[in-house]
Coordinates of C-alpha atoms in Angstrom, one line a residue:
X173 CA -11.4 -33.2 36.2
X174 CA -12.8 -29.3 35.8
X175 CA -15.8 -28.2 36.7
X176 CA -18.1 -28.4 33.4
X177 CA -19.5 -25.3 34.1
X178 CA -17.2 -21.9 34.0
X179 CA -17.8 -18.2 34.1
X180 CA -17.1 -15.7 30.8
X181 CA -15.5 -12.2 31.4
X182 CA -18.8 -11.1 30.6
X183 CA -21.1 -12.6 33.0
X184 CA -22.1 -15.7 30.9
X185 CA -22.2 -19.0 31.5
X186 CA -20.6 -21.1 29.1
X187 CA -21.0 -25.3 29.0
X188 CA -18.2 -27.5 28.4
X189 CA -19.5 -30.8 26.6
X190 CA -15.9 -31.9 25.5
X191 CA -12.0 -31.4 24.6
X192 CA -13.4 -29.5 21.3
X193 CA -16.9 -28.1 21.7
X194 CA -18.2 -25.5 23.5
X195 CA -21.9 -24.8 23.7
X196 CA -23.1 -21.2 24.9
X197 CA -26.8 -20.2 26.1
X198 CA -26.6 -16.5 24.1
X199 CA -28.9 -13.9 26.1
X200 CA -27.0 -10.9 24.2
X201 CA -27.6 -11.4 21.0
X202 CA -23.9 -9.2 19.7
X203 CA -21.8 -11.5 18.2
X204 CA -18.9 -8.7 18.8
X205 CA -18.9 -9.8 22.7
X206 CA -18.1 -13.7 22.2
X207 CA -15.6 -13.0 19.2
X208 CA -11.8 -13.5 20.8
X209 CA -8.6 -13.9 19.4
X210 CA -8.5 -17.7 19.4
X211 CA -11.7 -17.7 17.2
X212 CA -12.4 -17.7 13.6
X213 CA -15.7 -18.2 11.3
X214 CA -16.5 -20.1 8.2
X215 CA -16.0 -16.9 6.5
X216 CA -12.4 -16.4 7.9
X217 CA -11.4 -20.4 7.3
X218 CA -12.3 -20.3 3.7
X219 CA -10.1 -16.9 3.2
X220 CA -7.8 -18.4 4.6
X221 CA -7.5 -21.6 3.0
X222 CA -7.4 -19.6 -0.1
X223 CA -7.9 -21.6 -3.5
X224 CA -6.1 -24.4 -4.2
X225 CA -6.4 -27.7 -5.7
X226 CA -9.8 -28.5 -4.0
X227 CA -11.2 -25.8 -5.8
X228 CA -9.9 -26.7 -9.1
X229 CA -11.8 -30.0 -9.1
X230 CA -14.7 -28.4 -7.6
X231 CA -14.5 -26.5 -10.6
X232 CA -13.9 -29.1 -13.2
X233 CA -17.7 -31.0 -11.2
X234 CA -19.6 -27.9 -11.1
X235 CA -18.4 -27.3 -14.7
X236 CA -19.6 -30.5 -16.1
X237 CA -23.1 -29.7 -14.3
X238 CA -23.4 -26.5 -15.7
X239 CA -22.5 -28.2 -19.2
X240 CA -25.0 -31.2 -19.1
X241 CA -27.5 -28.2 -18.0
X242 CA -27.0 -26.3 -21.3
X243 CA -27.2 -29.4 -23.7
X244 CA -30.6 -30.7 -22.0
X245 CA -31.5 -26.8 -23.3
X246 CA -29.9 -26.3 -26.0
X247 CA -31.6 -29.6 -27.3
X248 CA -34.7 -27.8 -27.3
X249 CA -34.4 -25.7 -30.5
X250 CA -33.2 -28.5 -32.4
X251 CA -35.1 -31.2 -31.5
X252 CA -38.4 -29.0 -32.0
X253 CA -38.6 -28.2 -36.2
X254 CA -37.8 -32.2 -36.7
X255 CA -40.3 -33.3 -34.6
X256 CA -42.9 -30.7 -35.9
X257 CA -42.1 -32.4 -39.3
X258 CA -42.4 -36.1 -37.9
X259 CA -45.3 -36.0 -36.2
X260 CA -47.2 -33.0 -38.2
X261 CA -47.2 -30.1 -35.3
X262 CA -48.7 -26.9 -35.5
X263 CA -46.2 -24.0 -34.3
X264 CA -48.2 -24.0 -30.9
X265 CA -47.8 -27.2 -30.1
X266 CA -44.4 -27.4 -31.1
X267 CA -43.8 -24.1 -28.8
X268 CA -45.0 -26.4 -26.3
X269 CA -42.2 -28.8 -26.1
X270 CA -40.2 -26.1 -25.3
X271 CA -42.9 -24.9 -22.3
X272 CA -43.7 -27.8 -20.5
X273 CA -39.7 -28.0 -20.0
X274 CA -39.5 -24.4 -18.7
X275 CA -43.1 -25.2 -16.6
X276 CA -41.6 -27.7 -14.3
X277 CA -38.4 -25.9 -13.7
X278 CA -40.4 -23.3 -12.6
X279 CA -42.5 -25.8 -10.4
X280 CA -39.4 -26.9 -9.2
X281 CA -36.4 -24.2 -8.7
X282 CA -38.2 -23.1 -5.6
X283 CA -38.6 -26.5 -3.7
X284 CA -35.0 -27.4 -4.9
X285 CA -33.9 -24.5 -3.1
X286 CA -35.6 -25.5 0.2
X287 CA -34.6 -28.5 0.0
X288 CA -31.1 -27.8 -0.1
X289 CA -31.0 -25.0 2.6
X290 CA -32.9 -27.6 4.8
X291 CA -31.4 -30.5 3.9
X292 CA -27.3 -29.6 2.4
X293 CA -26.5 -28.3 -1.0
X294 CA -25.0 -31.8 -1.9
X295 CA -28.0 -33.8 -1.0
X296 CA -30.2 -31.7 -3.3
X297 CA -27.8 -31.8 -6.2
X298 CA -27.4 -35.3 -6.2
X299 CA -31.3 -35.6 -6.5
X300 CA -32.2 -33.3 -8.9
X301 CA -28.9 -34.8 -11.1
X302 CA -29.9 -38.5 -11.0
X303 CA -33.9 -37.6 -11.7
X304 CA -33.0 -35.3 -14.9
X305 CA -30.5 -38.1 -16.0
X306 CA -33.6 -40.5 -15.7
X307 CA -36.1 -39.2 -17.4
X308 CA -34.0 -37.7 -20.3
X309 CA -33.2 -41.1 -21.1
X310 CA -36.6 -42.2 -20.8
X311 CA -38.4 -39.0 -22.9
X312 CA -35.9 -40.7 -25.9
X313 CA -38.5 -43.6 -25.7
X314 CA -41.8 -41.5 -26.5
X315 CA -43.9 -42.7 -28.8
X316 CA -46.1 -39.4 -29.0
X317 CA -46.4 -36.1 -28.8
X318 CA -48.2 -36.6 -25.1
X319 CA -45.6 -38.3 -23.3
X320 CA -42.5 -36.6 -24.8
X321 CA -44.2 -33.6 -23.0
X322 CA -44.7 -35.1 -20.2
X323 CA -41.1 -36.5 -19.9
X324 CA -39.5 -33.3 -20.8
X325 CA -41.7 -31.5 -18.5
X326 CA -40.6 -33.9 -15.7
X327 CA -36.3 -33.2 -16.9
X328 CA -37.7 -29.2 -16.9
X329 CA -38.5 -30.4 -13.2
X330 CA -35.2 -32.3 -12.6
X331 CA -33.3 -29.1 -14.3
X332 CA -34.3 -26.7 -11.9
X333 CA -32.1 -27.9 -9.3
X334 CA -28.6 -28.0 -11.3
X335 CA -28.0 -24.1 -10.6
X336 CA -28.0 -24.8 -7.0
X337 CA -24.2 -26.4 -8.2
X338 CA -23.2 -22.8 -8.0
X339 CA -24.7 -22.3 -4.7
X340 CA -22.5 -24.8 -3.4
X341 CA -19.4 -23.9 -5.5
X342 CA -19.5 -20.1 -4.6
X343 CA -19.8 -21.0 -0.7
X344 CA -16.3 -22.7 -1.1
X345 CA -14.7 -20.2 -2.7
X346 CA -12.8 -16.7 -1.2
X347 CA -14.1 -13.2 -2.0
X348 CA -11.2 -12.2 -4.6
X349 CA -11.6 -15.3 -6.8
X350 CA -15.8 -15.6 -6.5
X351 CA -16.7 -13.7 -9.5
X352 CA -13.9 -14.8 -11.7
X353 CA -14.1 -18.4 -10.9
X354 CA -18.3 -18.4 -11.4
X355 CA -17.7 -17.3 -14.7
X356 CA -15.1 -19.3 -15.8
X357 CA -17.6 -21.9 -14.6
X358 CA -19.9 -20.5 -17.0
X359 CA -17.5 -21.4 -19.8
X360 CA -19.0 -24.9 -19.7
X361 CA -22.2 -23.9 -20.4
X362 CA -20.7 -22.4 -23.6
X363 CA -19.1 -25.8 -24.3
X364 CA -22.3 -27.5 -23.8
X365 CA -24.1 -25.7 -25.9
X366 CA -21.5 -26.1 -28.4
X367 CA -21.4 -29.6 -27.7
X368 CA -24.8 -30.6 -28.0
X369 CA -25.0 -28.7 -31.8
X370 CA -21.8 -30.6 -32.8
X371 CA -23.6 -34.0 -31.6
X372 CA -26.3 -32.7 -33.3
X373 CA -24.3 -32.5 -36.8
X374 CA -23.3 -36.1 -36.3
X375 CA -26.7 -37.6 -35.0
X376 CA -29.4 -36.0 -36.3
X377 CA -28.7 -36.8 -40.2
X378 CA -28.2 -40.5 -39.2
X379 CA -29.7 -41.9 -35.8
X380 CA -32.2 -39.5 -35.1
X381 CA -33.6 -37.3 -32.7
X382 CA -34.1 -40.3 -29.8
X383 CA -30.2 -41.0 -29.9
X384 CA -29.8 -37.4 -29.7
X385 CA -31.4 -37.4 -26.9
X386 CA -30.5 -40.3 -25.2
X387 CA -26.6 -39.2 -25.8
X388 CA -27.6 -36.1 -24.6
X389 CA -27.9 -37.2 -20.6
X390 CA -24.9 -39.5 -20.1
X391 CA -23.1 -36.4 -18.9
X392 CA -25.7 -36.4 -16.1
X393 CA -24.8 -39.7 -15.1
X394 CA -20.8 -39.3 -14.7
X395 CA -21.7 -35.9 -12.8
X396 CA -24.2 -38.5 -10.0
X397 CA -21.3 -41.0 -9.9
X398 CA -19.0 -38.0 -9.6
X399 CA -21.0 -36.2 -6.7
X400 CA -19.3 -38.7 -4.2
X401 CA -16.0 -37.0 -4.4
X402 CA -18.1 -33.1 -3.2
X403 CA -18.3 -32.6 0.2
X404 CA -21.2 -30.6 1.9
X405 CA -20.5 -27.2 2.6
X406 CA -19.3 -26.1 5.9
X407 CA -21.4 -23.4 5.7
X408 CA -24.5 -24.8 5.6
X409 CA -23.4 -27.5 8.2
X410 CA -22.8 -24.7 10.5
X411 CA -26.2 -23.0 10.4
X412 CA -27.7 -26.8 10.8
X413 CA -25.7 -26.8 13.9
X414 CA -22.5 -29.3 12.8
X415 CA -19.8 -27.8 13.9
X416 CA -17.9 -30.9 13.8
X417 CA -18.4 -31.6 10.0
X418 CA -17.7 -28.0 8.8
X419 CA -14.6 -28.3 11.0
X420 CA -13.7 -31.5 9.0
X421 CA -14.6 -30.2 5.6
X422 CA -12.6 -26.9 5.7
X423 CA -9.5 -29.5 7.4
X424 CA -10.1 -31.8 4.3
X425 CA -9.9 -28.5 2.1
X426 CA -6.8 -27.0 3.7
X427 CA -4.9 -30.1 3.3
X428 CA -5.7 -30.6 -0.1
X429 CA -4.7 -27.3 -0.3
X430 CA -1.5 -27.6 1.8
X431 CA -2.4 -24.2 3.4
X432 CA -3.1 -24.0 7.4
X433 CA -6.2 -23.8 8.9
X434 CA -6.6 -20.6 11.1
X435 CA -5.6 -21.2 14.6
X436 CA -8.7 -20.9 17.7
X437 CA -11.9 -22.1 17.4
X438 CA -14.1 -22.2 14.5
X439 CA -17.8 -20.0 15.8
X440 CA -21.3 -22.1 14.8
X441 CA -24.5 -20.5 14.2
X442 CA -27.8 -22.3 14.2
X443 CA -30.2 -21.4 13.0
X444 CA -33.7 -23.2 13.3
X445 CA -35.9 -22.2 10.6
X446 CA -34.1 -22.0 7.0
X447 CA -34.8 -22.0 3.3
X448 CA -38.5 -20.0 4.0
X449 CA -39.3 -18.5 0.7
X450 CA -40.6 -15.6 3.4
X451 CA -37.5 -14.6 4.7
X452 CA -36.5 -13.0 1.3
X453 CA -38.2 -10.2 2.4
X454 CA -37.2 -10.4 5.9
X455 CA -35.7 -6.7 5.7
X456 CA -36.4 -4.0 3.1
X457 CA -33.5 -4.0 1.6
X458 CA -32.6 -7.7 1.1
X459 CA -37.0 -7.2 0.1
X460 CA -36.1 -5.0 -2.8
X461 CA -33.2 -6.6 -4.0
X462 CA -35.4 -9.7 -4.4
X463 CA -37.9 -8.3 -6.3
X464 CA -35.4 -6.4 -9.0
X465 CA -33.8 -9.8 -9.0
X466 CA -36.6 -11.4 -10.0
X467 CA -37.2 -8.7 -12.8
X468 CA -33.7 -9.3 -14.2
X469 CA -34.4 -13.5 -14.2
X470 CA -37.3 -13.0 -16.1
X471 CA -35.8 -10.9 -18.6
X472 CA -32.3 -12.9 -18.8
X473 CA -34.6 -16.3 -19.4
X474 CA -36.6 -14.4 -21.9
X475 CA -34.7 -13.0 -23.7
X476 CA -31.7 -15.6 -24.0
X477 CA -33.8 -18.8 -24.9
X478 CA -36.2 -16.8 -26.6
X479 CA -33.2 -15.8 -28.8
X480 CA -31.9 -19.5 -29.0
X481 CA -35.4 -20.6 -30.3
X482 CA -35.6 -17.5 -32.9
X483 CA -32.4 -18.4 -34.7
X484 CA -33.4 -21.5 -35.9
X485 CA -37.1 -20.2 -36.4
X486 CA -35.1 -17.2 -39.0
X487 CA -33.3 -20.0 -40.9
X488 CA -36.7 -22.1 -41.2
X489 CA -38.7 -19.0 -42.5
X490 CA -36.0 -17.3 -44.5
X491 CA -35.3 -20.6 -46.5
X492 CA -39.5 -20.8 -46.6
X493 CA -39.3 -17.7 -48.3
X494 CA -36.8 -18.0 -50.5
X495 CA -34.7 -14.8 -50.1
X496 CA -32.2 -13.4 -48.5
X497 CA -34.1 -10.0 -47.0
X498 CA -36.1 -11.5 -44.3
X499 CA -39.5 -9.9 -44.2
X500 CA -41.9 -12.4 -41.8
X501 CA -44.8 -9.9 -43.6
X502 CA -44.3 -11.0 -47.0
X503 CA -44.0 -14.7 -46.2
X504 CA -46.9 -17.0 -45.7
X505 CA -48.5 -16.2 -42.7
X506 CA -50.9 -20.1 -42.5
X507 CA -50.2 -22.2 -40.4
X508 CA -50.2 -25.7 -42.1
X509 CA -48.6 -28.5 -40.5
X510 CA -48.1 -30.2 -43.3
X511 CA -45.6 -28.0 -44.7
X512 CA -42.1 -27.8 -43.0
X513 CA -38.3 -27.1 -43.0
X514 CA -36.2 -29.1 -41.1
X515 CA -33.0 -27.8 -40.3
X516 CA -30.0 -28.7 -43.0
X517 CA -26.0 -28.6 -42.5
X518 CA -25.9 -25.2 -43.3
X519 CA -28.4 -24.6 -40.7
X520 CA -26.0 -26.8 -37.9
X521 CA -23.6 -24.9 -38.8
X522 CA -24.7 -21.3 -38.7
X523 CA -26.3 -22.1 -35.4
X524 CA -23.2 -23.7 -34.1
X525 CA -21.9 -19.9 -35.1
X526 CA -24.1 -18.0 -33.0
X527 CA -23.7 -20.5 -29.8
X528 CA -19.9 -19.6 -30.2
X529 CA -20.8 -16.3 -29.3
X530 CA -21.2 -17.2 -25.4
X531 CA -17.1 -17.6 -25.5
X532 CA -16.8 -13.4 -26.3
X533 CA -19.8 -13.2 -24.4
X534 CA -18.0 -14.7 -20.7
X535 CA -14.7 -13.3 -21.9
X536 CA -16.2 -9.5 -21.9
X537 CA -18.1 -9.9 -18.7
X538 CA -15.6 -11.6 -17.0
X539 CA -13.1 -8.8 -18.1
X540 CA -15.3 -5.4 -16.9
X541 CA -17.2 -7.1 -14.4
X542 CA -14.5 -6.5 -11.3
X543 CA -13.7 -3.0 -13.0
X544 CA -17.2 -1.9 -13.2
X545 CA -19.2 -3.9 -10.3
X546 CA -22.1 -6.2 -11.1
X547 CA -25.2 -4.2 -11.2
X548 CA -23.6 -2.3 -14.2
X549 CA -21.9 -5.0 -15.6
X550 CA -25.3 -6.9 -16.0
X551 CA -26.8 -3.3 -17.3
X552 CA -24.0 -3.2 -20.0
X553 CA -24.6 -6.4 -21.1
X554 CA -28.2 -5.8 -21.2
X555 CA -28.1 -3.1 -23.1
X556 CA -26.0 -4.5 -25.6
X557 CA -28.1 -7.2 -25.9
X558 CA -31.1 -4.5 -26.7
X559 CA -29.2 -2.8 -29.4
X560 CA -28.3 -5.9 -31.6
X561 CA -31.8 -7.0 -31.1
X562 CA -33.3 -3.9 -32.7
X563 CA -30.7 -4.3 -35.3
X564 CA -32.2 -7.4 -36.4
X565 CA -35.0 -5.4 -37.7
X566 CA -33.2 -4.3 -40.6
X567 CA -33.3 -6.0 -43.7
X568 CA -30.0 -7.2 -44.5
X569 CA -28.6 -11.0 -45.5
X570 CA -28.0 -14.4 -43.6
X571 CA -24.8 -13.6 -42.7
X572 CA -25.2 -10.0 -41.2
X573 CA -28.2 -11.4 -39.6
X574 CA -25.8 -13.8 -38.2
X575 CA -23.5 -11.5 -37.1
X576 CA -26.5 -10.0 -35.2
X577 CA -27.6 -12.8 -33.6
X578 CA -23.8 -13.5 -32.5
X579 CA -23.4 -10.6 -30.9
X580 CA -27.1 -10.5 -29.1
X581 CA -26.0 -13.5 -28.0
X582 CA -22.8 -12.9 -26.3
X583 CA -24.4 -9.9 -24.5
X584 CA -27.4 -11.6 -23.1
X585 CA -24.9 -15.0 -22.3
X586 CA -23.3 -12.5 -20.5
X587 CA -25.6 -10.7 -18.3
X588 CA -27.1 -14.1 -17.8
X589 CA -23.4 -15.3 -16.1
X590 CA -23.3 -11.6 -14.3
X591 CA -26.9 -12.8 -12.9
X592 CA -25.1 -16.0 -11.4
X593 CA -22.1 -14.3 -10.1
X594 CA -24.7 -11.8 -8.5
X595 CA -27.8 -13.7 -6.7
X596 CA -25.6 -16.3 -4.2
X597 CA -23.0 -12.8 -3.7
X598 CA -26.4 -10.8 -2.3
X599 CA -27.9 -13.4 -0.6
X600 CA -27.1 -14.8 3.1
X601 CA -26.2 -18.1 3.9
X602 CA -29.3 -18.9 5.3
X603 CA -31.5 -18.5 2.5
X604 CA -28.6 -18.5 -0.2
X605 CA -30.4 -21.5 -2.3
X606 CA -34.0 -20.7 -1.8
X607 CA -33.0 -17.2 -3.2
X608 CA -30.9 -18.1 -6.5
X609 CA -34.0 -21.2 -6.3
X610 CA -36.3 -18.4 -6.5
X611 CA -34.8 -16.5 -9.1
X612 CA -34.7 -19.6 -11.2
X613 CA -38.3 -20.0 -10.7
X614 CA -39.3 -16.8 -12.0
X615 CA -36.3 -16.9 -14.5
X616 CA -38.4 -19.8 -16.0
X617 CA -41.8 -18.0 -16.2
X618 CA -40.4 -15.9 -18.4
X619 CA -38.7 -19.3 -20.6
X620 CA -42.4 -20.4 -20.4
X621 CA -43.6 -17.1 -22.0
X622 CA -40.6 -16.5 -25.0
X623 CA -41.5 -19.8 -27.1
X624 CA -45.3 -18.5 -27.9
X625 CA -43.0 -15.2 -28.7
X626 CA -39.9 -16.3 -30.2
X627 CA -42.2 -19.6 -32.6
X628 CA -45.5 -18.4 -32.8
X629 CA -45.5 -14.1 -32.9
X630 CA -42.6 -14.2 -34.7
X631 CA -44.5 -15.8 -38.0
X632 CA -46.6 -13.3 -37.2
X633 CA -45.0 -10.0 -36.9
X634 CA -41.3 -10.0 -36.7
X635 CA -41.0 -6.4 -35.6
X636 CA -43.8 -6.8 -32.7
X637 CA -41.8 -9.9 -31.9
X638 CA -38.1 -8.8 -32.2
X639 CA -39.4 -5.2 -30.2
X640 CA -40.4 -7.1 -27.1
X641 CA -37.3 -8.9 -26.1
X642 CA -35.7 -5.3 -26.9
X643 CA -37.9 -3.1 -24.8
X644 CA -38.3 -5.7 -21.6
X645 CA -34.2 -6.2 -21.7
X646 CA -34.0 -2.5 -21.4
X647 CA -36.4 -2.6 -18.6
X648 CA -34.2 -4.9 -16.9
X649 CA -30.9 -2.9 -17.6
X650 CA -32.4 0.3 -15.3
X651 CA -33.5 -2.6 -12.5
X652 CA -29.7 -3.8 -12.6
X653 CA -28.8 0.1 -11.7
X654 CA -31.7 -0.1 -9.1
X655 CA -30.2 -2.8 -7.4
X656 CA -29.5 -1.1 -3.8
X657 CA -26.4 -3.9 -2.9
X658 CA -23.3 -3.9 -5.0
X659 CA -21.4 -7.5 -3.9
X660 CA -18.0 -6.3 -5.4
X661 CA -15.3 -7.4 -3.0
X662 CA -18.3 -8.0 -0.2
X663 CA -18.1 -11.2 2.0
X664 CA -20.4 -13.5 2.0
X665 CA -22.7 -12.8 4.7
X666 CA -24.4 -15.7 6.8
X667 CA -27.9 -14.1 8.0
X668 CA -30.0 -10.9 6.4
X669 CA -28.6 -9.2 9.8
X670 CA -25.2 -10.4 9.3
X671 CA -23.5 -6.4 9.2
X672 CA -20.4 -5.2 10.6
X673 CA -21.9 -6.0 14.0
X674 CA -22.3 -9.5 13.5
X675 CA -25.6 -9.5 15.2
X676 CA -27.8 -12.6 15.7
X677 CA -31.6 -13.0 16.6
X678 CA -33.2 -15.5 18.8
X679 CA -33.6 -18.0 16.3
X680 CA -29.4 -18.9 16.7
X681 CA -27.8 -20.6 18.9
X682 CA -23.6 -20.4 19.0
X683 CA -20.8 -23.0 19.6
X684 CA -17.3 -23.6 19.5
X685 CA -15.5 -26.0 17.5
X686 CA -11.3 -26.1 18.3
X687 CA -9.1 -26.6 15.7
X688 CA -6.2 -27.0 17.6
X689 CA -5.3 -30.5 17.0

């Protein structure tokens, strides 16, 4: 038998616990000094590997998260004006079914995050999937105006956890495929918002706003029983110190694949202390970045649902006032909840026109945003998004406002998706999920905020109303060019030191996993 204990060329001693694992006591911290030629990182496995028929079905789950996401949201605006005319709401407390779903995702991104960058990215999902499944089903049971917001607040707090699906997907996935893939992925939240308006069309004339919603969170439920197939990702099992499962993950993957694993050992770093909402601002830069992220959340949640909710809001009030120039100032301006409009076919229809819009609206982005980067793609689209929302000033029909609303749409759909392909790009490993958790979090402040704007204000004063989501989206466009990291064609990086040096701080450990079989 060797001796357990050997020498490094560099004067290190290095313990061997076994055939395939190799733990070293790391005094210099340069990760340059331990990397050889018979060793290879997450990073370099996953490149590797390349994308294959693992990632295809990873796809086709992640998809079908993102897609029960969107209808348990896109429910929102059309479950609102019927029960406003069932149970006799004023517009504030119907702007409140809306909030209290947007509160507790806000209550909850956050912890979601640290729960998956302490605990795996698959435990978390599977969580926050079976929790929002529950309680949809059970808010299709309330009875009042009381507990339907306190169900939905408690799906707002399961929903806050679904985006960390693309925390997981993107950390399977190699750098020339990230972008495109996370917005193809965003394709199914187009079809769920479609979806839910079609099922909408059928149910709500005949069964009624409870089977809508009960209907509404099956695709939860295949997505839990689903979540058995998704493995955990090797990068996170290697900053948690399991070498050995990230070694039989990326295996799994290249066999599925049937591409070759690299050759050497495959390099682990622990790391103790993750998913600390503190370490966001761990250096300036990664500091800053955070910040302007947060800016450009806010906005993209504000303005997107906010825009959601004001479509059916203009159909309600335009058919209120009984012609075609919309002018909120010549219409009644009372508040009686006695009086309402529910929404009609045509009204399904037209709506079902604008949420179309999210197809161009992926297509576009998806097309400039590997030509232009993603800090200008996401200004574009913002922009865009500020110039069709001023146009809606103008008085004009239903169906050039419609045209408006369709092309708002597919902007701010858009820099929304650029936002996702963005945040889990510029973030490390290490605090991947509590970042894009983070963003979420303030993301839904600003979804909180836009129903008082987009249901209340907007009877009000439609110009004060339709001005603000234009002048705070063209705030966020100048953040996007702020940004100070572009992430086109960038690796992922594991820490917020993780440079060209490699270089790791006391809180790592390092060990060797062979994959030589």
């Amino acid at each position: 038998m060797q001796d357990s204990n050997k020498t490094s060329n560099s004067g290190e001693t290095v313990q061997d616990t076994g055939p395939d694992i190799r733990s070293r006591n790391v005094n210099n911290y340069s990760y340059l000094n331990h990397v050889t030629e018979d060793t290879f990182t997450v990073e370099e496995a996953v490149e590797a590997i390349g994308f294959g028929k693992f990632q295809w079905k990873l796809s086709l789950l992640t998809g079908c998260a993102w897609m029960a996401d969107a209808m348990e949201l896109m429910i929102l605006s059309i479950i609102s004006p019927q029960l406003k005319c069932d149970w006799r709401l004023y517009a504030w407390e119907e702007a409140l079914i809306t909030t209290v779903v947007f509160v507790g995702m806000m209550l909850s991104s956050s912890l979601w995050g640290n729960i998956c960058d302490r605990y795996g990215r698959r435990t978390g999902l599977i969580l926050c999937v079976v929790w929002t499944f529950y309680m949809g089903l059970l808010s299709s049971f309330s009875p009042t105006l009381v507990w339907i917001l306190l169900l939905r607040g408690l799906v707002g707090f399961g929903v806050g956890g679904v985006p960390q699906s693309v925390t997981l997907y993107a950390e399977f996935l190699p750098v020339k495929s990230r972008a495109t893939c996370i917005m193809l992925i965003e394709i199914f939240w187009a079809v769920g918002t479609c979806l839910e308006v079609l099922l909408a069309i059928i149910v709500m004339p005949t069964l009624g706003w409870r089977w809508l919603l009960g209907f509404s969170s099956l695709p939860l439920l295949l997505f839990s029983l689903a979540c058995k197939w998704i493995p955990e990702s090797p990068r996170y099992n290697v900053l948690s110190g399991k070498p050995e499962k990230a070694y039989e993950t990326l295996k799994r993957i290249a066999l599925e694949n049937k591409t070759a694993m690299p050759m050497g050992k495959l390099i682990c770093c622990k790391q103790e202390n993750r998913g600390r909402l503190q370490d966001l601002f761990e250096t300036k830069q990664i500091g800053k970045t955070t910040v302007l992220l947060w800016i450009i959340w806010f906005n993209c949640a504000f303005a997107y649902y906010g825009l959601v909710l004001m479509t059916t809001e203009l159909f309600q009030v335009q058919a209120s006032a009984g012609t075609e120039c919309f002018t909120v100032s010549s219409n009644t301006t009372n508040d009686c909840n006695m009086v309402c409009k529910t929404l009609t076919q045509k009204d399904y229809v037209d709506l079902l026109w604008t949420t179309i819009a999210e197809f161009p609206g992926v297509i576009i982005t998806l097309a400039i945003i590997e030509f232009l980067g993603r800090k200008k793609t996401m200004a574009v689209d913002l922009l865009g998004f500020t110039v069709f929302c001023f146009l809606l000033l103008i008085c004009t029909s239903r169906s050039v406002m419609i045209a408006f609303l369709f092309s708002a749409r597919a902007f701010i759909s858009g820099a929304f998706q650029a936002a996702y392909v963005y945040t889990p790009e510029v973030y490390p490993t290490n605090v991947r999920a509590i970042g894009l958790g983070s963003c979420s979090g303030v993301a839904r402040l600003g979804a909180i905020i836009t129903p008082f704007v987009a249901q209340v204000m907007l009877r009000s004063s439609e110009p004060m109303a339709v001005s603000i989501y234009g002048i705070v989206s063209f705030l966020a466009g100048i953040a996007c060019l702020l940004l100070p990291i572009e992430t086109k064609g960038r690796s992922m990086q594991e820490t917020a030191k993780d440079k060209s040096t490699q270089q790791l701080d006391g809180n790592f450990s390092m060990s060797e996993v062979n994959s030589t079989e």
